[in-house]
């Protein structure tokens, strides 16, 4: 079988030209590349748990958890280890191979590290892959998490460098890139992607994907989130903001697949409001991982029953943990 070429010198114009292809040509290219590396009928499934909810100091204008946004969310302190292990057992039972723990922090504090490390080793001991998303990390924190058994760290670039300042002002794009470097250098698998539908242009979407693809090592996992509008957030209150056109979302997935041929492209937030046809097109465009369960971190997700029905209709199968080859 031919192996796809992995490039880290994508020019913005080349990526925009992919976005501009006739839809069928774009999907054919993406499918062809997808099939060189992956079984097109298998999907890696992760479950999310919010281990610390709300009250976040950052000003991300999409987020339900920012203390600056006037959302209805109830704040919760850092969860107890037992609670987390209970949720992980349940996720494993429902067929999930990776447990992803998310905290609404700018960054973890040193006083929290011990509990976080115990969570990681505990979930790992259940035979699941582990993932965390805790905000910015120092190199030392990344190394400690790796040593405890963390497999993946999620930290998104969110959008293009040019559009970034429209969405977040309390941390810089460079700080995000620095965290990714610490995570990579610690030997953790990198999960990094973004959100579309925040009012950015197609050029911004192309630039985000080019930046991800041109990192020193392409991310092992690339979540593509479609904005979930949460009442009380600035992006929800922006009246002129229309939902991203569904076929433009599929194009974004296809271009991610072409640029990052051996990465898991994750169909992430926003699935709950997508019809089956749209999700099917995303899988055809090269998405091959997703989140299961009734809830993402604070917003609803598609849920076990509808996912089981969709998988049956499409002949898709969830990958068992041991089939997931770690980079
Ligand atoms: N606080 C940490 C951080 O920001 O790095 C980790 C949790 S944060 C909720 C993880 C990611 O979820 C964000 O970077 C963003 O890409 C995505 N996300 C958050 N709220 C979202 C929303 N309303 N719609 C779509 N994606 C969202
Ligand atoms: C990612 O890119 N998407 C997930 C995961 N990483 C942590 C989170 C989506 C959150 C959606 C909004 C919420 O449920 O609060
Ligand atoms: Fe905080 Fe993360 Fe939400 Fe930003 S995305 S407000 S850092 S929880």
Coordinates of C-alpha atoms and ligand atoms in Angstrom, one line a residue:
X1 CA 0.0 0.0 0.0
X2 CA 1.3 3.5 -0.8
X3 CA 2.2 5.6 2.2
X4 CA 1.1 9.2 2.2
X5 CA 3.7 12.0 2.2
X6 CA 3.7 14.0 5.4
X7 CA 4.6 17.7 4.7
X8 CA 5.3 20.5 7.1
X9 CA 5.8 23.2 4.6
X10 CA 2.2 23.9 3.5
X11 CA 1.7 27.3 2.1
X12 CA -1.6 29.2 2.8
X13 CA -2.4 29.5 -0.9
X14 CA -2.1 25.7 -1.4
X15 CA -4.5 25.0 1.5
X16 CA -6.9 27.6 0.2
X17 CA -6.8 25.9 -3.2
X18 CA -7.8 22.6 -1.5
X19 CA -10.8 24.4 0.1
X20 CA -11.7 25.7 -3.3
X21 CA -11.8 22.3 -5.1
X22 CA -15.1 21.0 -6.4
X23 CA -16.7 19.1 -3.5
X24 CA -16.4 15.7 -5.1
X25 CA -12.8 16.1 -6.0
X26 CA -12.0 17.3 -2.5
X27 CA -13.8 14.3 -0.9
X28 CA -12.1 11.9 -3.3
X29 CA -8.7 13.2 -2.4
X30 CA -9.4 13.0 1.3
X31 CA -10.8 9.5 1.1
X32 CA -7.9 8.3 -1.0
X33 CA -5.4 9.5 1.6
X34 CA -7.6 8.3 4.5
X35 CA -7.5 4.7 3.1
X36 CA -3.7 4.7 2.8
X37 CA -3.3 4.9 6.6
X38 CA -6.6 3.9 8.2
X39 CA -9.4 1.4 8.1
X40 CA -12.2 3.7 6.8
X41 CA -14.8 1.9 8.8
X42 CA -13.3 2.2 12.3
X43 CA -13.7 5.1 14.6
X44 CA -11.7 5.8 17.8
X45 CA -14.1 6.8 20.6
X46 CA -13.2 8.9 23.6
X47 CA -15.3 9.9 26.6
X48 CA -15.0 13.3 28.2
X49 CA -15.4 14.2 31.9
X50 CA -15.3 17.7 33.3
X51 CA -13.1 17.3 36.4
X52 CA -13.3 21.0 37.4
X53 CA -16.1 23.1 36.1
X54 CA -16.6 26.8 35.5
X55 CA -15.1 29.8 37.2
X56 CA -12.3 30.0 34.7
X57 CA -10.1 33.2 34.6
X58 CA -9.7 33.2 30.8
X59 CA -12.0 35.2 28.5
X60 CA -12.5 32.7 25.6
X61 CA -15.6 34.2 24.0
X62 CA -17.2 30.8 23.1
X63 CA -16.9 29.2 26.5
X64 CA -19.6 28.4 29.0
X65 CA -16.9 28.1 31.7
X66 CA -15.3 31.6 31.7
X67 CA -16.0 33.5 34.9
X68 CA -16.4 36.6 32.7
X69 CA -19.3 35.1 30.7
X70 CA -22.7 35.3 32.2
X71 CA -23.7 31.7 31.8
X72 CA -26.0 29.6 34.0
X73 CA -23.3 27.0 34.7
X74 CA -22.8 25.8 38.2
X75 CA -19.2 25.8 39.3
X76 CA -17.6 22.6 40.7
X77 CA -14.3 22.1 42.5
X78 CA -11.7 19.6 41.3
X79 CA -13.3 16.2 41.4
X80 CA -12.3 13.4 43.8
X81 CA -10.2 10.6 42.3
X82 CA -12.9 8.0 43.1
X83 CA -15.6 9.9 41.2
X84 CA -13.3 10.1 38.2
X85 CA -12.5 6.4 38.3
X86 CA -16.2 5.5 38.5
X87 CA -16.9 7.6 35.4
X88 CA -14.0 6.0 33.6
X89 CA -15.2 2.5 34.4
X90 CA -18.6 3.4 33.0
X91 CA -17.0 4.9 29.8
X92 CA -15.1 1.7 29.3
X93 CA -18.2 -0.4 29.7
X94 CA -19.9 1.6 27.0
X95 CA -17.1 0.9 24.6
X96 CA -14.9 4.0 24.9
X97 CA -11.1 3.4 24.6
X98 CA -9.9 6.7 25.9
X99 CA -10.9 8.8 28.9
X100 CA -10.4 12.6 28.5
X101 CA -10.4 14.7 31.7
X102 CA -10.9 18.5 31.2
X103 CA -10.5 21.3 33.7
X104 CA -11.6 24.9 33.4
X105 CA -8.2 26.4 34.3
X106 CA -5.8 28.9 32.8
X107 CA -3.2 26.3 34.0
X108 CA -3.0 23.7 36.7
X109 CA -1.6 24.9 40.1
X110 CA 1.1 22.9 41.9
X111 CA -1.3 22.1 44.7
X112 CA -3.5 20.2 42.3
X113 CA -0.8 18.1 40.6
X114 CA -0.8 15.2 43.0
X115 CA -4.5 14.5 42.6
X116 CA -4.2 14.9 38.8
X117 CA -1.4 12.4 38.7
X118 CA -3.4 9.9 40.8
X119 CA -6.3 10.3 38.4
X120 CA -4.0 9.5 35.4
X121 CA -2.5 6.4 37.0
X122 CA -5.9 5.2 38.2
X123 CA -7.5 5.5 34.8
X124 CA -4.5 3.9 33.1
X125 CA -4.8 1.0 35.5
X126 CA -8.3 0.3 34.2
X127 CA -6.8 -0.4 30.8
X128 CA -7.9 2.8 29.2
X129 CA -5.9 5.4 27.3
X130 CA -5.7 8.6 29.2
X131 CA -6.1 12.2 28.0
X132 CA -6.2 15.5 29.9
X133 CA -6.9 19.1 28.9
X134 CA -6.0 21.5 31.8
X135 CA -4.8 24.7 30.0
X136 CA -1.2 25.8 29.7
X137 CA 1.5 23.5 31.0
X138 CA 5.1 24.0 32.0
X139 CA 7.7 21.5 30.7
X140 CA 8.0 20.1 34.2
X141 CA 4.2 19.5 34.6
X142 CA 4.1 17.8 31.2
X143 CA 6.9 15.5 32.2
X144 CA 5.2 14.6 35.5
X145 CA 1.9 13.8 33.7
X146 CA 3.8 11.6 31.2
X147 CA 5.5 9.7 34.0
X148 CA 2.1 9.1 35.7
X149 CA 0.9 7.4 32.5
X150 CA -0.8 10.2 30.5
X151 CA -1.1 9.3 26.8
X152 CA -2.5 12.4 25.2
X153 CA -2.7 16.1 26.1
X154 CA -5.3 18.3 24.4
X155 CA -4.6 21.9 23.8
X156 CA -6.2 23.7 20.9
X157 CA -4.9 26.5 18.8
X158 CA -8.6 27.3 18.3
X159 CA -8.3 29.5 15.2
X160 CA -5.8 31.2 12.9
X161 CA -3.2 33.5 14.5
X162 CA -4.9 36.4 12.6
X163 CA -8.4 35.8 14.0
X164 CA -7.3 34.7 17.5
X165 CA -7.4 38.2 19.1
X166 CA -11.1 38.4 18.2
X167 CA -11.8 35.4 20.4
X168 CA -9.4 35.3 23.3
X169 CA -7.3 38.1 24.8
X170 CA -6.0 36.6 28.1
X171 CA -3.5 34.2 26.6
X172 CA -1.5 34.5 23.4
X173 CA -1.2 32.3 20.4
X174 CA 2.5 31.9 21.2
X175 CA 1.7 30.7 24.7
X176 CA -0.4 28.0 23.1
X177 CA 2.4 27.0 20.8
X178 CA 4.8 26.9 23.8
X179 CA 2.5 24.5 25.7
X180 CA 2.3 22.3 22.6
X181 CA 6.1 22.3 22.6
X182 CA 6.3 21.2 26.3
X183 CA 3.8 18.5 25.6
X184 CA 5.7 17.2 22.6
X185 CA 9.1 17.4 24.3
X186 CA 7.7 15.3 27.2
X187 CA 6.9 12.6 24.8
X188 CA 3.1 12.9 25.2
X189 CA 0.8 12.5 22.2
X190 CA -0.4 15.9 21.1
X191 CA -4.2 16.5 20.5
X192 CA -4.6 19.9 19.0
X193 CA -7.2 21.5 16.7
X194 CA -9.7 24.3 16.8
X195 CA -13.3 25.6 16.5
X196 CA -15.0 26.7 13.3
X197 CA -18.1 28.8 13.0
X198 CA -16.9 31.6 15.2
X199 CA -17.2 34.2 12.4
X200 CA -13.8 33.5 10.9
X201 CA -13.2 33.4 7.2
X202 CA -12.3 30.4 5.0
X203 CA -8.8 31.8 4.9
X204 CA -8.6 31.7 8.7
X205 CA -9.7 28.0 8.6
X206 CA -7.0 27.3 6.0
X207 CA -4.4 29.1 8.1
X208 CA -5.4 27.2 11.3
X209 CA -5.0 23.8 9.5
X210 CA -1.7 24.9 7.9
X211 CA -0.3 25.9 11.3
X212 CA -1.3 22.6 12.8
X213 CA 0.1 20.6 9.8
X214 CA 3.4 22.6 9.8
X215 CA 4.2 22.0 13.5
X216 CA 7.5 20.3 14.1
X217 CA 5.5 17.1 14.4
X218 CA 1.9 17.0 13.2
X219 CA -0.6 16.5 16.1
X220 CA -1.5 12.8 16.7
X221 CA -5.1 13.9 17.1
X222 CA -6.9 16.9 15.6
X223 CA -10.3 17.9 17.0
X224 CA -12.5 19.9 14.7
X225 CA -15.1 21.5 16.9
X226 CA -18.2 23.3 15.4
X227 CA -19.1 26.2 17.7
X228 CA -21.8 25.2 20.2
X229 CA -23.5 28.5 21.0
X230 CA -23.9 28.8 24.8
X231 CA -26.3 31.5 26.2
X232 CA -24.5 34.2 28.0
X233 CA -21.3 34.0 26.0
X234 CA -20.2 36.9 23.7
X235 CA -20.3 34.6 20.6
X236 CA -23.9 33.7 21.4
X237 CA -24.8 37.3 21.8
X238 CA -23.2 38.3 18.5
X239 CA -26.4 38.6 16.5
X240 CA -24.7 38.7 13.1
X241 CA -23.0 35.3 13.7
X242 CA -24.6 32.6 11.6
X243 CA -23.9 28.9 12.0
X244 CA -21.2 27.6 9.7
X245 CA -22.6 26.2 6.5
X246 CA -22.6 22.4 6.9
X247 CA -20.8 21.6 3.7
X248 CA -18.0 24.1 4.6
X249 CA -17.6 22.1 7.8
X250 CA -17.2 18.9 5.8
X251 CA -14.6 20.7 3.6
X252 CA -12.7 21.6 6.8
X253 CA -12.6 18.0 7.8
X254 CA -11.5 16.9 4.4
X255 CA -8.7 19.5 4.2
X256 CA -7.5 18.4 7.7
X257 CA -7.4 14.8 6.5
X258 CA -5.3 15.7 3.4
X259 CA -2.8 17.9 5.3
X260 CA -2.4 15.5 8.2
X261 CA -2.7 12.0 6.7
X262 CA -1.7 10.0 9.7
X263 CA -3.5 12.0 12.4
X264 CA -6.8 11.1 14.0
X265 CA -9.2 13.7 12.8
X266 CA -11.8 14.1 15.5
X267 CA -15.4 15.1 14.8
X268 CA -15.8 17.0 18.1
X269 CA -18.2 19.6 19.6
X270 CA -21.3 20.3 17.6
X271 CA -22.2 16.8 16.7
X272 CA -25.4 16.9 18.8
X273 CA -26.9 19.4 16.3
X274 CA -25.8 17.5 13.2
X275 CA -28.1 15.3 11.2
X276 CA -26.9 11.8 10.4
X277 CA -26.3 12.8 6.8
X278 CA -23.8 15.5 7.8
X279 CA -22.0 13.2 10.2
X280 CA -21.8 10.5 7.5
X281 CA -20.2 13.1 5.1
X282 CA -17.7 14.0 7.9
X283 CA -16.7 10.3 8.2
X284 CA -16.5 10.0 4.4
X285 CA -14.2 13.1 4.4
X286 CA -11.8 11.4 6.7
X287 CA -12.9 12.0 10.3
X288 CA -12.1 8.9 12.3
X289 CA -12.5 9.7 16.0
X290 CA -15.2 11.3 18.1
X291 CA -16.5 11.8 21.6
X292 CA -19.3 9.5 22.9
X293 CA -21.6 10.0 25.9
X294 CA -24.6 12.3 26.7
X295 CA -22.3 15.2 27.5
X296 CA -19.1 16.9 26.3
X297 CA -17.7 19.0 29.1
X298 CA -20.7 21.2 29.9
X299 CA -22.9 20.9 26.8
X300 CA -25.0 18.0 25.4
X301 CA -23.5 15.4 23.0
X302 CA -25.2 13.0 20.6
X303 CA -25.6 10.2 23.1
X304 CA -25.1 6.4 23.1
X305 CA -28.3 5.3 21.4
X306 CA -28.2 7.7 18.4
X307 CA -24.5 6.9 18.0
X308 CA -25.1 3.1 18.0
X309 CA -27.9 3.6 15.4
X310 CA -25.7 5.8 13.2
X311 CA -22.8 3.3 13.4
X312 CA -25.1 0.4 12.4
X313 CA -26.4 2.4 9.4
X314 CA -23.0 3.3 8.2
X315 CA -21.3 0.0 9.1
X316 CA -18.8 1.8 11.4
X317 CA -17.2 0.1 14.3
X318 CA -15.6 1.6 17.5
X319 CA -12.0 0.7 17.8
X320 CA -11.1 -1.4 20.8
X321 CA -8.4 0.1 23.0
X322 CA -5.7 -2.4 22.0
X323 CA -6.2 -1.6 18.3
X324 CA -5.3 2.0 18.8
X325 CA -1.6 2.3 17.9
X326 CA 0.0 5.1 19.8
X327 CA 2.6 7.2 18.1
Ligands
LIG1 N1 -9.4 25.1 29.9 C1 -8.6 24.3 29.0 C2 -8.2 25.1 27.8 O1 -8.9 25.9 27.3 O2 -7.1 24.8 27.3 C3 -9.3 23.0 28.7 C4 -10.8 22.9 28.4 S1 -11.4 23.8 27.0 C5 -13.1 23.7 27.3 C6 -11.0 22.7 25.6 C7 -11.5 23.2 24.2 O3 -12.9 23.0 24.0 C8 -11.3 24.6 23.8 O4 -10.0 24.9 23.5 C9 -12.2 24.8 22.6 O5 -11.5 24.5 21.4 C10 -13.3 23.7 22.9 N2 -14.6 24.4 23.2 C11 -14.9 25.0 24.4 N3 -16.1 25.5 24.3 C12 -16.6 25.2 23.1 C13 -17.8 25.6 22.4 N4 -18.8 26.3 23.0 N5 -18.0 25.1 21.2 C14 -17.0 24.4 20.5 N6 -15.8 24.1 21.1 C15 -15.6 24.5 22.4
LIG2 C1 -11.9 19.5 22.1 O1 -11.3 20.0 21.2 N1 -13.2 19.4 22.2 C2 -13.6 18.9 23.5 C3 -12.2 18.5 24.1 N2 -11.3 19.0 23.2 C4 -11.9 18.8 25.5 C5 -14.4 19.8 24.3 C6 -15.5 20.5 23.6 C7 -16.2 21.3 24.6 C8 -17.5 21.8 24.1 C9 -18.2 22.7 25.0 C10 -18.6 22.1 26.4 O2 -19.2 21.0 26.5 O3 -18.4 22.8 27.4
LIG3 FE1 -11.2 28.6 30.5 FE2 -10.6 26.7 28.7 FE3 -13.1 27.8 28.7 FE4 -11.0 29.2 27.9 S1 -11.8 27.4 26.9 S2 -12.6 29.9 29.3 S3 -9.4 28.5 29.2 S4 -12.2 26.5 30.3

